[in-house]
Short mmCIF file of N, CA and C in Angstrom, two decimals:
data_model
loop_
_atom_site.label_atom_id
_atom_site.label_comp_id
_atom_site.label_asym_id
_atom_site.label_seq_id
_atom_site.Cartn_x
_atom_site.Cartn_y
_atom_site.Cartn_z
N MET C 1 0.84 -1.18 0.00
CA MET C 1 0.00 0.00 0.00
C MET C 1 0.89 1.24 0.00
N THR C 2 0.53 2.20 -0.79
CA THR C 2 1.27 3.44 -0.82
C THR C 2 0.36 4.58 -0.41
N GLY C 3 0.95 5.59 0.20
CA GLY C 3 0.18 6.73 0.64
C GLY C 3 0.13 7.84 -0.39
N PHE C 4 0.84 7.70 -1.48
CA PHE C 4 0.82 8.74 -2.50
C PHE C 4 0.11 8.21 -3.73
N SER C 5 -0.32 9.12 -4.54
CA SER C 5 -1.13 8.80 -5.70
C SER C 5 -0.33 8.16 -6.82
N GLU C 6 -0.95 7.24 -7.48
CA GLU C 6 -0.41 6.70 -8.74
C GLU C 6 -1.14 7.41 -9.88
N ASP C 7 -1.28 8.70 -9.76
CA ASP C 7 -1.97 9.54 -10.72
C ASP C 7 -1.38 9.34 -12.11
N PRO C 8 -2.20 9.01 -13.12
CA PRO C 8 -1.69 8.79 -14.47
C PRO C 8 -0.96 10.00 -15.04
N ARG C 9 -1.27 11.19 -14.55
CA ARG C 9 -0.56 12.38 -15.03
C ARG C 9 0.90 12.35 -14.57
N GLU C 10 1.21 11.56 -13.54
CA GLU C 10 2.56 11.43 -13.04
C GLU C 10 3.27 10.24 -13.67
N ALA C 11 2.60 9.53 -14.55
CA ALA C 11 3.18 8.34 -15.17
C ALA C 11 4.30 8.74 -16.12
N PRO C 12 5.30 7.89 -16.23
CA PRO C 12 6.37 8.17 -17.19
C PRO C 12 5.79 8.26 -18.60
N PRO C 13 6.35 9.11 -19.43
CA PRO C 13 5.83 9.24 -20.80
C PRO C 13 6.12 7.99 -21.63
N VAL C 14 5.31 7.82 -22.63
CA VAL C 14 5.53 6.75 -23.61
C VAL C 14 6.38 7.34 -24.72
N SER C 15 7.42 6.62 -25.08
CA SER C 15 8.31 7.10 -26.13
C SER C 15 7.66 6.95 -27.50
N PRO C 16 7.86 7.93 -28.39
CA PRO C 16 7.34 7.81 -29.74
C PRO C 16 8.19 6.85 -30.59
N CYS C 17 9.26 6.33 -30.03
CA CYS C 17 10.17 5.45 -30.78
C CYS C 17 9.53 4.09 -31.05
N PRO C 18 9.91 3.47 -32.16
CA PRO C 18 9.41 2.12 -32.43
C PRO C 18 10.01 1.11 -31.46
N ASP C 19 9.46 -0.08 -31.46
CA ASP C 19 9.97 -1.16 -30.61
C ASP C 19 11.41 -1.50 -30.96
N ALA C 20 12.16 -1.91 -29.95
CA ALA C 20 13.52 -2.46 -30.10
C ALA C 20 14.43 -1.60 -30.96
N VAL C 21 14.46 -0.30 -30.70
CA VAL C 21 15.23 0.62 -31.54
C VAL C 21 16.58 1.00 -30.93
N PHE C 22 16.74 0.85 -29.61
CA PHE C 22 17.98 1.25 -28.95
C PHE C 22 18.80 0.04 -28.53
N ASP C 23 20.12 0.13 -28.69
CA ASP C 23 20.97 -0.95 -28.20
C ASP C 23 21.54 -0.64 -26.82
N ALA C 24 21.34 0.59 -26.33
CA ALA C 24 21.76 0.96 -24.98
C ALA C 24 20.87 2.08 -24.45
N LEU C 25 20.54 2.00 -23.18
CA LEU C 25 19.76 3.03 -22.50
C LEU C 25 20.41 3.32 -21.16
N LEU C 26 20.37 4.56 -20.75
CA LEU C 26 20.93 5.00 -19.47
C LEU C 26 19.82 5.64 -18.65
N LEU C 27 19.60 5.12 -17.45
CA LEU C 27 18.68 5.74 -16.50
C LEU C 27 19.54 6.28 -15.37
N PHE C 28 19.91 7.55 -15.48
CA PHE C 28 20.77 8.20 -14.51
C PHE C 28 19.91 9.05 -13.59
N ALA C 29 19.69 8.58 -12.37
CA ALA C 29 18.85 9.25 -11.38
C ALA C 29 17.43 9.49 -11.90
N VAL C 30 16.92 8.56 -12.68
CA VAL C 30 15.56 8.65 -13.21
C VAL C 30 14.58 8.02 -12.24
N LEU C 31 14.90 6.83 -11.74
CA LEU C 31 13.96 6.13 -10.86
C LEU C 31 13.67 6.91 -9.59
N THR C 32 14.62 7.67 -9.10
CA THR C 32 14.39 8.47 -7.90
C THR C 32 13.31 9.52 -8.11
N CYS C 33 13.07 9.90 -9.36
CA CYS C 33 12.06 10.91 -9.69
C CYS C 33 10.70 10.30 -9.98
N VAL C 34 10.60 8.98 -9.92
CA VAL C 34 9.36 8.26 -10.19
C VAL C 34 9.06 7.44 -8.93
N PRO C 35 8.38 8.02 -7.92
CA PRO C 35 8.27 7.36 -6.63
C PRO C 35 7.34 6.16 -6.54
N GLY C 36 6.34 6.07 -7.39
CA GLY C 36 5.34 5.01 -7.26
C GLY C 36 5.75 3.69 -7.90
N ASP C 37 5.38 2.59 -7.26
CA ASP C 37 5.68 1.26 -7.79
C ASP C 37 5.12 1.06 -9.20
N GLU C 38 3.83 1.35 -9.37
CA GLU C 38 3.20 1.12 -10.68
C GLU C 38 3.82 2.00 -11.75
N SER C 39 4.12 3.24 -11.41
CA SER C 39 4.77 4.13 -12.38
C SER C 39 6.14 3.61 -12.77
N GLN C 40 6.87 3.06 -11.80
CA GLN C 40 8.18 2.49 -12.12
C GLN C 40 8.04 1.25 -12.99
N HIS C 41 7.03 0.43 -12.71
CA HIS C 41 6.80 -0.74 -13.58
C HIS C 41 6.45 -0.30 -15.01
N ARG C 42 5.65 0.77 -15.14
CA ARG C 42 5.32 1.28 -16.48
C ARG C 42 6.57 1.81 -17.18
N LEU C 43 7.42 2.51 -16.45
CA LEU C 43 8.68 2.99 -17.02
C LEU C 43 9.53 1.83 -17.51
N MET C 44 9.64 0.79 -16.71
CA MET C 44 10.46 -0.36 -17.10
C MET C 44 9.83 -1.11 -18.28
N ALA C 45 8.52 -1.15 -18.36
CA ALA C 45 7.86 -1.76 -19.52
C ALA C 45 8.22 -0.99 -20.79
N GLU C 46 8.29 0.33 -20.69
CA GLU C 46 8.67 1.15 -21.85
C GLU C 46 10.14 0.92 -22.20
N VAL C 47 11.01 0.81 -21.18
CA VAL C 47 12.42 0.48 -21.42
C VAL C 47 12.51 -0.86 -22.14
N ASN C 48 11.78 -1.85 -21.66
CA ASN C 48 11.79 -3.17 -22.27
C ASN C 48 11.33 -3.11 -23.73
N ARG C 49 10.34 -2.27 -24.00
CA ARG C 49 9.80 -2.18 -25.36
C ARG C 49 10.80 -1.57 -26.33
N ILE C 50 11.49 -0.51 -25.93
CA ILE C 50 12.35 0.19 -26.89
C ILE C 50 13.79 -0.32 -26.92
N LEU C 51 14.17 -1.16 -25.95
CA LEU C 51 15.52 -1.72 -25.94
C LEU C 51 15.55 -2.99 -26.79
N GLU C 52 16.49 -3.05 -27.70
CA GLU C 52 16.56 -4.23 -28.58
C GLU C 52 17.07 -5.44 -27.81
N PRO C 53 16.70 -6.65 -28.23
CA PRO C 53 17.23 -7.85 -27.59
C PRO C 53 18.76 -7.84 -27.59
N GLY C 54 19.34 -8.14 -26.43
CA GLY C 54 20.78 -8.08 -26.29
C GLY C 54 21.29 -6.69 -25.94
N GLY C 55 20.39 -5.70 -25.89
CA GLY C 55 20.79 -4.33 -25.56
C GLY C 55 21.11 -4.19 -24.08
N ILE C 56 21.83 -3.15 -23.75
CA ILE C 56 22.24 -2.94 -22.36
C ILE C 56 21.50 -1.75 -21.75
N LEU C 57 21.11 -1.92 -20.51
CA LEU C 57 20.50 -0.88 -19.69
C LEU C 57 21.48 -0.58 -18.57
N TYR C 58 21.77 0.69 -18.34
CA TYR C 58 22.66 1.09 -17.26
C TYR C 58 21.87 1.97 -16.31
N ILE C 59 21.70 1.51 -15.09
CA ILE C 59 20.98 2.27 -14.07
C ILE C 59 21.99 2.82 -13.07
N SER C 60 21.87 4.09 -12.76
CA SER C 60 22.63 4.72 -11.70
C SER C 60 21.63 5.52 -10.87
N ASP C 61 21.49 5.17 -9.61
CA ASP C 61 20.51 5.83 -8.76
C ASP C 61 20.97 5.78 -7.31
N LEU C 62 20.10 6.17 -6.39
CA LEU C 62 20.46 6.25 -4.99
C LEU C 62 19.82 5.14 -4.17
N LEU C 63 20.60 4.62 -3.24
CA LEU C 63 20.11 3.65 -2.26
C LEU C 63 19.56 4.41 -1.05
N PRO C 64 18.75 3.76 -0.21
CA PRO C 64 18.35 4.44 1.03
C PRO C 64 19.60 4.78 1.84
N GLN C 65 19.59 5.98 2.38
CA GLN C 65 20.75 6.47 3.12
C GLN C 65 20.57 6.17 4.61
N ASP C 66 21.69 6.05 5.32
CA ASP C 66 21.63 5.65 6.71
C ASP C 66 22.10 6.75 7.67
N ASP C 67 22.17 7.98 7.19
CA ASP C 67 22.59 9.07 8.06
C ASP C 67 21.37 9.66 8.79
N ASP C 68 21.63 10.42 9.84
CA ASP C 68 20.55 10.98 10.66
C ASP C 68 19.58 11.84 9.85
N ARG C 69 20.10 12.69 8.96
CA ARG C 69 19.26 13.58 8.17
C ARG C 69 18.27 12.79 7.32
N ASN C 70 18.74 11.76 6.64
CA ASN C 70 17.86 10.97 5.79
C ASN C 70 16.93 10.06 6.59
N ARG C 71 17.41 9.45 7.65
CA ARG C 71 16.53 8.62 8.49
C ARG C 71 15.38 9.47 9.01
N SER C 72 15.68 10.71 9.38
CA SER C 72 14.65 11.62 9.89
C SER C 72 13.61 11.93 8.81
N ARG C 73 14.05 12.25 7.61
CA ARG C 73 13.07 12.60 6.57
C ARG C 73 12.32 11.37 6.07
N TYR C 74 12.95 10.20 6.04
CA TYR C 74 12.21 8.98 5.69
C TYR C 74 11.10 8.74 6.71
N SER C 75 11.43 8.87 7.98
CA SER C 75 10.43 8.67 9.04
C SER C 75 9.32 9.70 8.95
N ARG C 76 9.69 10.95 8.70
CA ARG C 76 8.72 12.05 8.63
C ARG C 76 7.68 11.79 7.53
N TYR C 77 8.08 11.20 6.43
CA TYR C 77 7.17 11.02 5.30
C TYR C 77 6.64 9.59 5.14
N ALA C 78 7.14 8.64 5.93
CA ALA C 78 6.75 7.24 5.74
C ALA C 78 5.25 7.02 5.86
N ASN C 79 4.61 7.60 6.86
CA ASN C 79 3.17 7.40 7.02
C ASN C 79 2.39 8.04 5.88
N ARG C 80 2.76 9.24 5.49
CA ARG C 80 2.02 9.95 4.44
C ARG C 80 2.31 9.41 3.06
N LEU C 81 3.56 9.01 2.80
CA LEU C 81 3.95 8.60 1.45
C LEU C 81 4.00 7.09 1.28
N GLY C 82 3.86 6.33 2.36
CA GLY C 82 3.61 4.91 2.22
C GLY C 82 4.77 3.95 2.28
N ARG C 83 6.00 4.42 2.37
CA ARG C 83 7.11 3.46 2.43
C ARG C 83 8.39 4.15 2.86
N HIS C 84 9.29 3.35 3.38
CA HIS C 84 10.62 3.83 3.76
C HIS C 84 11.38 4.20 2.48
N GLY C 85 12.10 5.30 2.53
CA GLY C 85 12.91 5.71 1.38
C GLY C 85 12.26 6.74 0.49
N VAL C 86 10.97 7.00 0.68
CA VAL C 86 10.27 8.02 -0.10
C VAL C 86 10.22 9.28 0.76
N PHE C 87 10.44 10.42 0.12
CA PHE C 87 10.47 11.67 0.86
C PHE C 87 10.08 12.81 -0.06
N GLU C 88 9.78 13.94 0.56
CA GLU C 88 9.43 15.15 -0.18
C GLU C 88 10.55 16.16 -0.01
N THR C 89 10.94 16.80 -1.10
CA THR C 89 11.97 17.82 -1.04
C THR C 89 11.36 19.14 -0.59
N GLY C 90 12.20 20.12 -0.31
CA GLY C 90 11.72 21.43 0.13
C GLY C 90 10.81 22.12 -0.87
N ASP C 91 10.97 21.79 -2.16
CA ASP C 91 10.11 22.43 -3.18
C ASP C 91 8.91 21.56 -3.55
N GLY C 92 8.66 20.49 -2.77
CA GLY C 92 7.45 19.69 -2.97
C GLY C 92 7.58 18.49 -3.88
N ALA C 93 8.74 18.24 -4.44
CA ALA C 93 8.92 17.06 -5.29
C ALA C 93 8.97 15.82 -4.40
N VAL C 94 8.31 14.74 -4.84
CA VAL C 94 8.36 13.48 -4.12
C VAL C 94 9.42 12.62 -4.80
N CYS C 95 10.38 12.14 -4.01
CA CYS C 95 11.50 11.35 -4.52
C CYS C 95 11.55 10.02 -3.78
N ARG C 96 12.37 9.12 -4.31
CA ARG C 96 12.47 7.79 -3.71
C ARG C 96 13.89 7.28 -3.84
N ASP C 97 14.45 6.82 -2.72
CA ASP C 97 15.70 6.09 -2.73
C ASP C 97 15.32 4.61 -2.72
N HIS C 98 16.08 3.77 -3.42
CA HIS C 98 15.65 2.40 -3.71
C HIS C 98 16.46 1.34 -3.00
N SER C 99 15.77 0.36 -2.46
CA SER C 99 16.47 -0.78 -1.87
C SER C 99 17.01 -1.65 -3.00
N ARG C 100 18.04 -2.39 -2.70
CA ARG C 100 18.60 -3.34 -3.67
C ARG C 100 17.54 -4.36 -4.10
N GLU C 101 16.69 -4.76 -3.15
CA GLU C 101 15.65 -5.75 -3.45
C GLU C 101 14.66 -5.20 -4.47
N TRP C 102 14.27 -3.92 -4.32
CA TRP C 102 13.32 -3.33 -5.27
C TRP C 102 13.94 -3.23 -6.66
N LEU C 103 15.20 -2.81 -6.72
CA LEU C 103 15.88 -2.72 -8.01
C LEU C 103 15.97 -4.10 -8.66
N SER C 104 16.20 -5.13 -7.88
CA SER C 104 16.23 -6.50 -8.41
C SER C 104 14.87 -6.89 -8.98
N THR C 105 13.81 -6.45 -8.30
CA THR C 105 12.45 -6.72 -8.81
C THR C 105 12.24 -6.04 -10.16
N LEU C 106 12.64 -4.77 -10.26
CA LEU C 106 12.47 -4.05 -11.53
C LEU C 106 13.30 -4.67 -12.65
N LEU C 107 14.43 -5.26 -12.30
CA LEU C 107 15.34 -5.83 -13.30
C LEU C 107 15.20 -7.34 -13.43
N ALA C 108 14.10 -7.90 -12.95
CA ALA C 108 13.93 -9.35 -12.92
C ALA C 108 14.08 -10.01 -14.29
N ARG C 109 13.69 -9.33 -15.35
CA ARG C 109 13.76 -9.92 -16.70
C ARG C 109 15.10 -9.64 -17.39
N PHE C 110 15.99 -8.91 -16.72
CA PHE C 110 17.30 -8.58 -17.28
C PHE C 110 18.37 -9.52 -16.74
N GLU C 111 19.48 -9.58 -17.44
CA GLU C 111 20.66 -10.31 -16.97
C GLU C 111 21.64 -9.27 -16.41
N THR C 112 21.71 -9.18 -15.10
CA THR C 112 22.58 -8.20 -14.45
C THR C 112 24.03 -8.59 -14.63
N VAL C 113 24.84 -7.64 -15.07
CA VAL C 113 26.26 -7.87 -15.33
C VAL C 113 27.08 -7.63 -14.07
N ASP C 114 26.74 -6.58 -13.34
CA ASP C 114 27.53 -6.15 -12.19
C ASP C 114 26.65 -5.25 -11.33
N THR C 115 27.04 -5.08 -10.09
CA THR C 115 26.41 -4.11 -9.20
C THR C 115 27.53 -3.42 -8.45
N ARG C 116 27.53 -2.11 -8.52
CA ARG C 116 28.60 -1.33 -7.91
C ARG C 116 27.99 -0.27 -7.00
N THR C 117 28.51 -0.19 -5.78
CA THR C 117 28.10 0.85 -4.85
C THR C 117 29.11 1.98 -4.95
N ILE C 118 28.60 3.21 -5.04
CA ILE C 118 29.47 4.38 -5.21
C ILE C 118 29.04 5.49 -4.25
N THR C 119 29.89 6.45 -4.06
CA THR C 119 29.55 7.65 -3.30
C THR C 119 29.34 8.78 -4.30
N VAL C 120 28.22 9.48 -4.15
CA VAL C 120 27.89 10.58 -5.07
C VAL C 120 27.53 11.83 -4.28
N ALA C 121 27.66 12.97 -4.90
CA ALA C 121 27.20 14.23 -4.31
C ALA C 121 25.82 14.53 -4.87
N THR C 122 24.88 14.89 -4.00
CA THR C 122 23.54 15.25 -4.45
C THR C 122 23.55 16.69 -4.93
N MET C 123 22.39 17.14 -5.44
CA MET C 123 22.29 18.52 -5.91
C MET C 123 22.54 19.52 -4.78
N ASN C 124 22.25 19.10 -3.54
CA ASN C 124 22.47 19.98 -2.39
C ASN C 124 23.84 19.74 -1.74
N ARG C 125 24.68 19.03 -2.45
CA ARG C 125 26.06 18.75 -2.02
C ARG C 125 26.17 17.87 -0.79
N HIS C 126 25.15 17.04 -0.58
CA HIS C 126 25.24 16.03 0.46
C HIS C 126 25.90 14.80 -0.15
N GLU C 127 26.63 14.06 0.65
CA GLU C 127 27.23 12.83 0.18
C GLU C 127 26.22 11.70 0.36
N SER C 128 25.99 10.93 -0.69
CA SER C 128 25.01 9.84 -0.65
C SER C 128 25.60 8.58 -1.25
N THR C 129 25.01 7.46 -0.88
CA THR C 129 25.43 6.18 -1.43
C THR C 129 24.56 5.87 -2.64
N GLY C 130 25.21 5.64 -3.75
CA GLY C 130 24.51 5.31 -4.98
C GLY C 130 24.80 3.89 -5.40
N ILE C 131 24.09 3.47 -6.41
CA ILE C 131 24.28 2.14 -6.97
C ILE C 131 24.29 2.25 -8.49
N GLN C 132 25.13 1.47 -9.12
CA GLN C 132 25.18 1.41 -10.58
C GLN C 132 25.03 -0.05 -10.99
N ILE C 133 24.14 -0.26 -11.95
CA ILE C 133 23.83 -1.62 -12.38
C ILE C 133 23.76 -1.67 -13.90
N PRO C 134 24.73 -2.28 -14.56
CA PRO C 134 24.58 -2.57 -15.98
C PRO C 134 23.88 -3.93 -16.13
N ALA C 135 22.92 -4.00 -17.05
CA ALA C 135 22.17 -5.24 -17.25
C ALA C 135 21.77 -5.37 -18.72
N PHE C 136 21.78 -6.60 -19.21
CA PHE C 136 21.39 -6.88 -20.59
C PHE C 136 19.95 -7.33 -20.68
N TRP C 137 19.27 -6.82 -21.70
CA TRP C 137 17.94 -7.31 -22.07
C TRP C 137 18.19 -8.59 -22.85
N PRO C 138 17.60 -9.71 -22.44
CA PRO C 138 17.94 -10.99 -23.06
C PRO C 138 17.69 -11.01 -24.58
N GLU C 139 18.54 -11.78 -25.25
CA GLU C 139 18.36 -12.05 -26.68
C GLU C 139 17.08 -12.85 -26.87
N LEU C 140 16.45 -12.70 -28.00
CA LEU C 140 15.28 -13.53 -28.31
C LEU C 140 15.76 -14.96 -28.55
N THR C 141 14.96 -15.91 -28.08
CA THR C 141 15.34 -17.33 -28.28
C THR C 141 14.41 -17.99 -29.25
#
């Protein structure tokens, strides 16, 4: 159950591109901007549609943070927004940091090549733990 809306107006856009047109796609801090489960599943369905068989997807995003500032904001928004790791920024944007388990769920149909944990600076110059995952969309059999 989530406390925030899966409003279709917040759904990721559908690409005008034909099926299987890209051999590589990069989602760099994209999932953090799509907080809802269903919206993320729709985004991944679109990725699956436009990525050619054997193509590579590279995800770079943020993991849930374990510092006092982030634990506080996760707690502050957990009841209203429905899950740990989802929070609202000062300007009202709803964002989401992702557990490794959730990312594995989104990538269930992909062949993960590697998983790398990195340190990144956020837009507000906070140090955060990120994750990078290259994964292949399987070849047709």
